[in-house]
XYZ file of C-alpha atoms in Angstrom:
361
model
C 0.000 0.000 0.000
C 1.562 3.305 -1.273
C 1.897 5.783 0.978
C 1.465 9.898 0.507
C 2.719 12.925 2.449
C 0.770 15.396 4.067
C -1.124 18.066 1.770
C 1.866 20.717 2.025
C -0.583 24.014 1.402
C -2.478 23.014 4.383
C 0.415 24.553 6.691
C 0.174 27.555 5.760
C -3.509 28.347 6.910
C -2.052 30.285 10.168
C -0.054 32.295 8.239
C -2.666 32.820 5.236
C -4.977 34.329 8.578
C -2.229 36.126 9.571
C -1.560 37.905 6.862
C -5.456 38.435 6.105
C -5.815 40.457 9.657
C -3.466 43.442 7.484
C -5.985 46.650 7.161
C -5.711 45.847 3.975
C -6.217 42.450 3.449
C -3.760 39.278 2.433
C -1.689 39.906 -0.898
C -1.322 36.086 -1.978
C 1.829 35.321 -3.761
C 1.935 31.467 -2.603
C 0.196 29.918 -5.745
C 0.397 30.833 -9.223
C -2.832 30.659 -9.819
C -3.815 32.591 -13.282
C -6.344 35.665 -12.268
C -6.266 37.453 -15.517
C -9.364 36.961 -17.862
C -9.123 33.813 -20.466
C -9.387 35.352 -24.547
C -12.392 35.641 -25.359
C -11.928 33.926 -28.750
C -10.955 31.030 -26.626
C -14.413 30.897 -24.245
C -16.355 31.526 -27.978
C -15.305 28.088 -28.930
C -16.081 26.354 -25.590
C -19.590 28.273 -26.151
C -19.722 27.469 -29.684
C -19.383 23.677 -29.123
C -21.478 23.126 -26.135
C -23.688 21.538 -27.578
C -21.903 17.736 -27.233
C -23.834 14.877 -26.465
C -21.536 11.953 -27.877
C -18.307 10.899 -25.961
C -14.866 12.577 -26.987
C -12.350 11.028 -28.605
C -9.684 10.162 -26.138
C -7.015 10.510 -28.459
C -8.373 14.349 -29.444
C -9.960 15.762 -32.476
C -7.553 15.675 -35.487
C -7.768 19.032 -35.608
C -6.369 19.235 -32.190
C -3.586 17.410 -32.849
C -2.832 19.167 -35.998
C -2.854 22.653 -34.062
C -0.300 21.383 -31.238
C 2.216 20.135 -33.742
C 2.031 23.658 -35.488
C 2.358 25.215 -31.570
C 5.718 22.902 -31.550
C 6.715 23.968 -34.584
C 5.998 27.241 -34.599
C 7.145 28.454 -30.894
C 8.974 26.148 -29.798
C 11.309 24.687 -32.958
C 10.162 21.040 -32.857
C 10.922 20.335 -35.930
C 10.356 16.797 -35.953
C 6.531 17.381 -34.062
C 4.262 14.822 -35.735
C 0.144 14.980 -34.665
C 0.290 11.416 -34.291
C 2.121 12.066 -31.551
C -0.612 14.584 -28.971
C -2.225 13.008 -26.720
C -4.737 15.767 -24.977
C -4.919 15.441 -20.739
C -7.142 16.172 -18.267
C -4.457 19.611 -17.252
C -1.112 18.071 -16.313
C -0.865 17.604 -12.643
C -3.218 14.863 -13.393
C -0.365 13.487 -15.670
C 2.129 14.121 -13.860
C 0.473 11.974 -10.658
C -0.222 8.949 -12.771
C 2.360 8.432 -15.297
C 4.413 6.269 -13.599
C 1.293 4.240 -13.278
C 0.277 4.502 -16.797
C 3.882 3.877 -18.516
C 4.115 0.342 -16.431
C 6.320 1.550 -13.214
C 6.318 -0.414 -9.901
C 8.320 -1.606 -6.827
C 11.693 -2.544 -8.328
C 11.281 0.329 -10.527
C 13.154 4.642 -9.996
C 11.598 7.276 -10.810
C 14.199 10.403 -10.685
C 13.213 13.896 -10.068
C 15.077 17.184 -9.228
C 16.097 18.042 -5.802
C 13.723 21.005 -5.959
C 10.658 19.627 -7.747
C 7.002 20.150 -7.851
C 5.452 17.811 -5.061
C 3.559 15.976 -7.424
C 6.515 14.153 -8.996
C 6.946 12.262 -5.803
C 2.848 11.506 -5.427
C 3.032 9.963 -8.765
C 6.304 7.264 -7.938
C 4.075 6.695 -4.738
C 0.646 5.721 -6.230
C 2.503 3.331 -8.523
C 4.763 1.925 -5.815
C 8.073 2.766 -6.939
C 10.857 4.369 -5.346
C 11.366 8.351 -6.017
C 14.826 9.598 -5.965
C 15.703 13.464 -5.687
C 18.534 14.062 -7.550
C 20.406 16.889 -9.349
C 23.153 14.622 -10.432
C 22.565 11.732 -12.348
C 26.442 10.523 -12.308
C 25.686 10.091 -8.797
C 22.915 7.245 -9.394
C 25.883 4.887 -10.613
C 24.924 2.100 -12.534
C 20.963 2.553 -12.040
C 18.566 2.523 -14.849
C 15.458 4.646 -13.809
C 12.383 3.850 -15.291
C 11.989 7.610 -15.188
C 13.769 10.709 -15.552
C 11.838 13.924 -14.780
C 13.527 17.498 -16.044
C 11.512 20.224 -15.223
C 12.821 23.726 -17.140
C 12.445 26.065 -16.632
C 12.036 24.986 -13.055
C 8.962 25.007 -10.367
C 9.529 26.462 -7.842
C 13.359 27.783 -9.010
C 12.800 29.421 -12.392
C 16.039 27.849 -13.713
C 16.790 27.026 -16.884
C 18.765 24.039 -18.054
C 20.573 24.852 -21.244
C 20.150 22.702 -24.121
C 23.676 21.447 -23.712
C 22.555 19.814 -20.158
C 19.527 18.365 -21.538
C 21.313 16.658 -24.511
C 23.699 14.767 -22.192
C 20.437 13.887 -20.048
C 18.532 12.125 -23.127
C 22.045 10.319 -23.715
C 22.316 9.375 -20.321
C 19.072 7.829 -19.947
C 19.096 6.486 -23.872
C 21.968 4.483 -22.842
C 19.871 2.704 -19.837
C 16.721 2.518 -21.059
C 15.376 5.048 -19.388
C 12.284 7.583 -20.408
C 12.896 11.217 -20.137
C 9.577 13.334 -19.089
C 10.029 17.026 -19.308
C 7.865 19.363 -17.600
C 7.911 22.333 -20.128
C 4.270 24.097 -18.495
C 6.609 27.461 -18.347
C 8.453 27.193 -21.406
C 7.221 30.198 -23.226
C 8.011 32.207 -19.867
C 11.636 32.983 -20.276
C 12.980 36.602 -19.043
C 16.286 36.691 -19.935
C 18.027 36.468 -23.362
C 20.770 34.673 -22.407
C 18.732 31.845 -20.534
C 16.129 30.933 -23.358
C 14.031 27.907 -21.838
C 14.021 24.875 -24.947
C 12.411 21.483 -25.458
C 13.607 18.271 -25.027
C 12.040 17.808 -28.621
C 14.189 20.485 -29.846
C 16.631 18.726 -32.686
C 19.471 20.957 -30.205
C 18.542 18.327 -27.417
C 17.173 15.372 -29.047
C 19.500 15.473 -32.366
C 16.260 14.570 -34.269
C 15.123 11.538 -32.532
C 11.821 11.657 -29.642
C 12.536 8.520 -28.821
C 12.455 7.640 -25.520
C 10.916 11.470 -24.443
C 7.888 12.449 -23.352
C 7.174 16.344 -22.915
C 4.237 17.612 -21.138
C 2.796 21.377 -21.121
C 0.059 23.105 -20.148
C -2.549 25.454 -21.011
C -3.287 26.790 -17.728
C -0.663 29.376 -17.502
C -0.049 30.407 -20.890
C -3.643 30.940 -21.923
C -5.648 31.319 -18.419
C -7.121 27.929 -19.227
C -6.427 26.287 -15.639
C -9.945 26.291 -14.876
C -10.321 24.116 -18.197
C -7.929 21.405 -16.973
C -6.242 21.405 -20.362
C -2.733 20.392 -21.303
C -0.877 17.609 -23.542
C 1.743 15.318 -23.783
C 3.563 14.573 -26.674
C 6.330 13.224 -28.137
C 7.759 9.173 -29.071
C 5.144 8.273 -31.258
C 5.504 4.304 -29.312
C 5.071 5.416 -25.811
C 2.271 7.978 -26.592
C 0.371 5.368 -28.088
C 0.842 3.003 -24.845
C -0.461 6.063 -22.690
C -2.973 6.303 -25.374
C -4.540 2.331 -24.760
C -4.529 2.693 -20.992
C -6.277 6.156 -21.388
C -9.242 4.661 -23.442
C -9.616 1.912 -20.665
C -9.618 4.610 -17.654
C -11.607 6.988 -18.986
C -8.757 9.591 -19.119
C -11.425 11.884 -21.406
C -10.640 15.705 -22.056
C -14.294 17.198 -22.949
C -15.112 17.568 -25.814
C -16.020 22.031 -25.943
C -12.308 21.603 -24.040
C -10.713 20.031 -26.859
C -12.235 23.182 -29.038
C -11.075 25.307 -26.939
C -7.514 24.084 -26.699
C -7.501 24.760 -30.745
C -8.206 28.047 -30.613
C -5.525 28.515 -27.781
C -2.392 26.874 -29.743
C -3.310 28.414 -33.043
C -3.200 31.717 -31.430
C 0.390 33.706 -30.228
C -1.254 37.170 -29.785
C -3.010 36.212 -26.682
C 0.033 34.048 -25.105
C 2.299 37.508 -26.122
C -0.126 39.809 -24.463
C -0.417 37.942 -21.240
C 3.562 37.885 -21.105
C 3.861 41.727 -21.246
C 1.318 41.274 -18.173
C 3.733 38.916 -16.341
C 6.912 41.029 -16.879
C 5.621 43.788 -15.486
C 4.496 42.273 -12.215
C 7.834 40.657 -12.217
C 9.909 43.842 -13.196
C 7.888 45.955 -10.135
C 8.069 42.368 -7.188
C 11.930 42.167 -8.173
C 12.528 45.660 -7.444
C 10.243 45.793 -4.450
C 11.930 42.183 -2.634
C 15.369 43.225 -3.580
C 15.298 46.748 -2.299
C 13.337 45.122 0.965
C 17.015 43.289 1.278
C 16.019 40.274 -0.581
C 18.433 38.190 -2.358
C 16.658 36.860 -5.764
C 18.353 33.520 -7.012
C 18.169 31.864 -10.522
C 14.285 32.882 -11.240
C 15.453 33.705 -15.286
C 11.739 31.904 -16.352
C 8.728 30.770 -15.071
C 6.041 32.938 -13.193
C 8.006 32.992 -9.713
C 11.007 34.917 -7.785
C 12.828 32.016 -5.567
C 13.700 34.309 -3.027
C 15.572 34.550 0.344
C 16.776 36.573 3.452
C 18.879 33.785 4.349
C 16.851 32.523 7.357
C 14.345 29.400 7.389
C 11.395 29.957 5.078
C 9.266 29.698 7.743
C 10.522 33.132 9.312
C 10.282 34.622 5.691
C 6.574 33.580 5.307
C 5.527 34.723 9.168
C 7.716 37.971 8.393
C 6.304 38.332 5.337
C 2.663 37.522 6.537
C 2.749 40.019 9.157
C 2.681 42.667 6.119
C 0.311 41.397 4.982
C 2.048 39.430 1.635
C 1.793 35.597 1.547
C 4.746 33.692 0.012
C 5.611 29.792 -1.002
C 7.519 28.309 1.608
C 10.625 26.661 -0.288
C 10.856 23.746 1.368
C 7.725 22.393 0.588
C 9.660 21.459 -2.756
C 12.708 19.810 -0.715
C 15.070 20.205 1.609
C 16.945 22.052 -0.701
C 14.697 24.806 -0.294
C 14.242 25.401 2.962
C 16.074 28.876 3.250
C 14.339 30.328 0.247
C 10.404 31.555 -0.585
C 8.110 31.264 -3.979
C 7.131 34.150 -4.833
C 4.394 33.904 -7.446
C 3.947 36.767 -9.814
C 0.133 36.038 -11.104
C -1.017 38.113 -9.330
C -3.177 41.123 -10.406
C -1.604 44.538 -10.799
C -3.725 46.001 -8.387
C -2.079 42.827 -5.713
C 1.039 43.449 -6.649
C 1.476 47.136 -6.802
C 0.155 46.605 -2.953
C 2.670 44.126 -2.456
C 5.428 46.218 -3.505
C 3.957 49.309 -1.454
C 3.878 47.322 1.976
C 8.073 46.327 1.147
């Protein structure tokens, strides 16, 4: 019987009423939850196809499939992005928790993730009763051969990137045991800084033109507003799509079918996804300033929607000092030990929140 740690948000209820008695009210910078409206062209659809009284396809409408490979093409430089290979999910943390289940994994069986990871990499080695391993360094596994390899860049709850160099000796690490490589791109089109561009693990830079053996998984929720839609895919060797793809139709692993419409309209569009990041850099241009001139020390954070920050105390001080003003922030060690000095702070917040944030710093 697997076993599964406490719900990690649930700790910081104190400090979330804390921070609420402030005169004027909490600022909540913990989760990244999206707050800004989705495109309307994108609800239109979902309206438009409402009317749906047969099941979904499971494997997604062509047309889906055809519009993510474009998306790969397109933004990302996946040259090599076939539509046979999208599979549509039910948003990604919902992948993420059962993949290891779904792709065969057991006791006997590794599944690797970073030392600072998002929580639900562990969950998922737990439900399928394998063994989860944090590591940064995969020299230091020795001889293993993970069933899994996790890369998540840029990172949750870090914001680091992992140049394309790193990755490339990561697929040839685990290509040379057997391994799978799952990348967790959900912030990939959130890079800040020009000399830290976030890539695939499809790109032919990392992959030199082969998927095989990679799996990468992204997410509408952030880059489109769509977390409310539960709306994401996974794509990439054609083989071990199509074994997700077989245990999917037996579950009942369905993304509705207005969803699926949706999702089209979302990956054939950049305006929106451009739009919403002049939002994000500007909430991330005034919290940098504001943290850093409050004596904060901001490390790595060159992508994603977060600032891993630190005063170089436990995190738990940070979030009570922090929740006396008011502001609520991630604790970092709810994504490892690793963390435990350092705070998430999320920047999806409105402008309104944030220009309040930066006024009580």
């Amino acid at each position: 019987m697997f076993t599964l740690p406490d719900f990690p948000w649930d700790r910081l209820e104190p400090y979330k009423e804390l921070a609420g008695r402030h005169p004027g009210g909490v600022v909540d910078l913990s989760v990244g939850t999206p707050v800004d409206p989705t495109p309307e062209p994108i609800r239109a659809a979902l309206a438009a196809a409402a009317d749906a009284p047969g099941y979904p396809m499971t494997y997604g409408l062509p047309e889906l499939r055809e519009s993510v490979a474009g998306w790969l093409r397109r933004r990302l430089g996946v040259t090599g992005a076939d539509p046979a290979a999208v599979l549509p999910v039910i948003g990604t943390k919902e992948l993420v928790a059962w993949l290891p289940t779904l792709l065969g994994a057991g006791p006997g069986d590794q599944v690797v993730f970073p030392e600072l990871a998002y929580p639900t990499y562990d969950v998922g080695a737990r439900l399928a009763g394998a063994e989860s391993v944090a590591s940064d360094g995969l020299l230091s596994l020795g001889p293993a051969a993970p069933k899994i390899v996790w890369v998540n860049s840029p990172s949750n709850p870090t914001g680091k990137v992992l140049p394309a160099e790193h990755l490339r000796k990561v697929v040839a690490w685990a290509r040379e045991r057997g391994s799978i490589v799952v990348s967790d791109e959900c912030y990939l089109e959130f890079g800040w800084e020009d000399d830290a561009r976030p890539v695939s693990i499809l790109h032919p830079d990392v992959c030199e033109g082969s998927h095989d053996g990679l799996l990468a998984v992204n997410s509408l929720s952030k880059r489109s507003n769509l977390a409310g839609y539960r709306a994401g895919i996974v794509t990439g060797d054609l083989a071990l799509v199509k074994r997700l793809l077989e245990v999917r139709k037996h579950a009942g692993m369905i993304v509705p079918r207005p969803v699926q419409a949706a999702m089209i309209v979302a990956f054939d569009d950049d305006a929106h996804v451009d739009e919403q990041r002049e939002r994000y850099a500007r909430r991330r241009a005034v919290l940098r300033a504001a943290f850093e001139g409050h004596g904060f020390r901001i490390d790595h954070s060159q992508a994603s929607l977060y600032l891993w920050a630190t005063r170089g105390e436990s995190c738990w001080d940070t979030v009570s000092y922090l929740a006396e003003r008011g502001i609520l922030g991630g604790p970092g060690e709810f994504y490892g030990a690793a963390g435990e000095r350092h705070v998430r702070i999320a920047f999806t917040a409105t402008d309104e929140r944030v220009a309040e944030a930066a006024a009580r710093l």
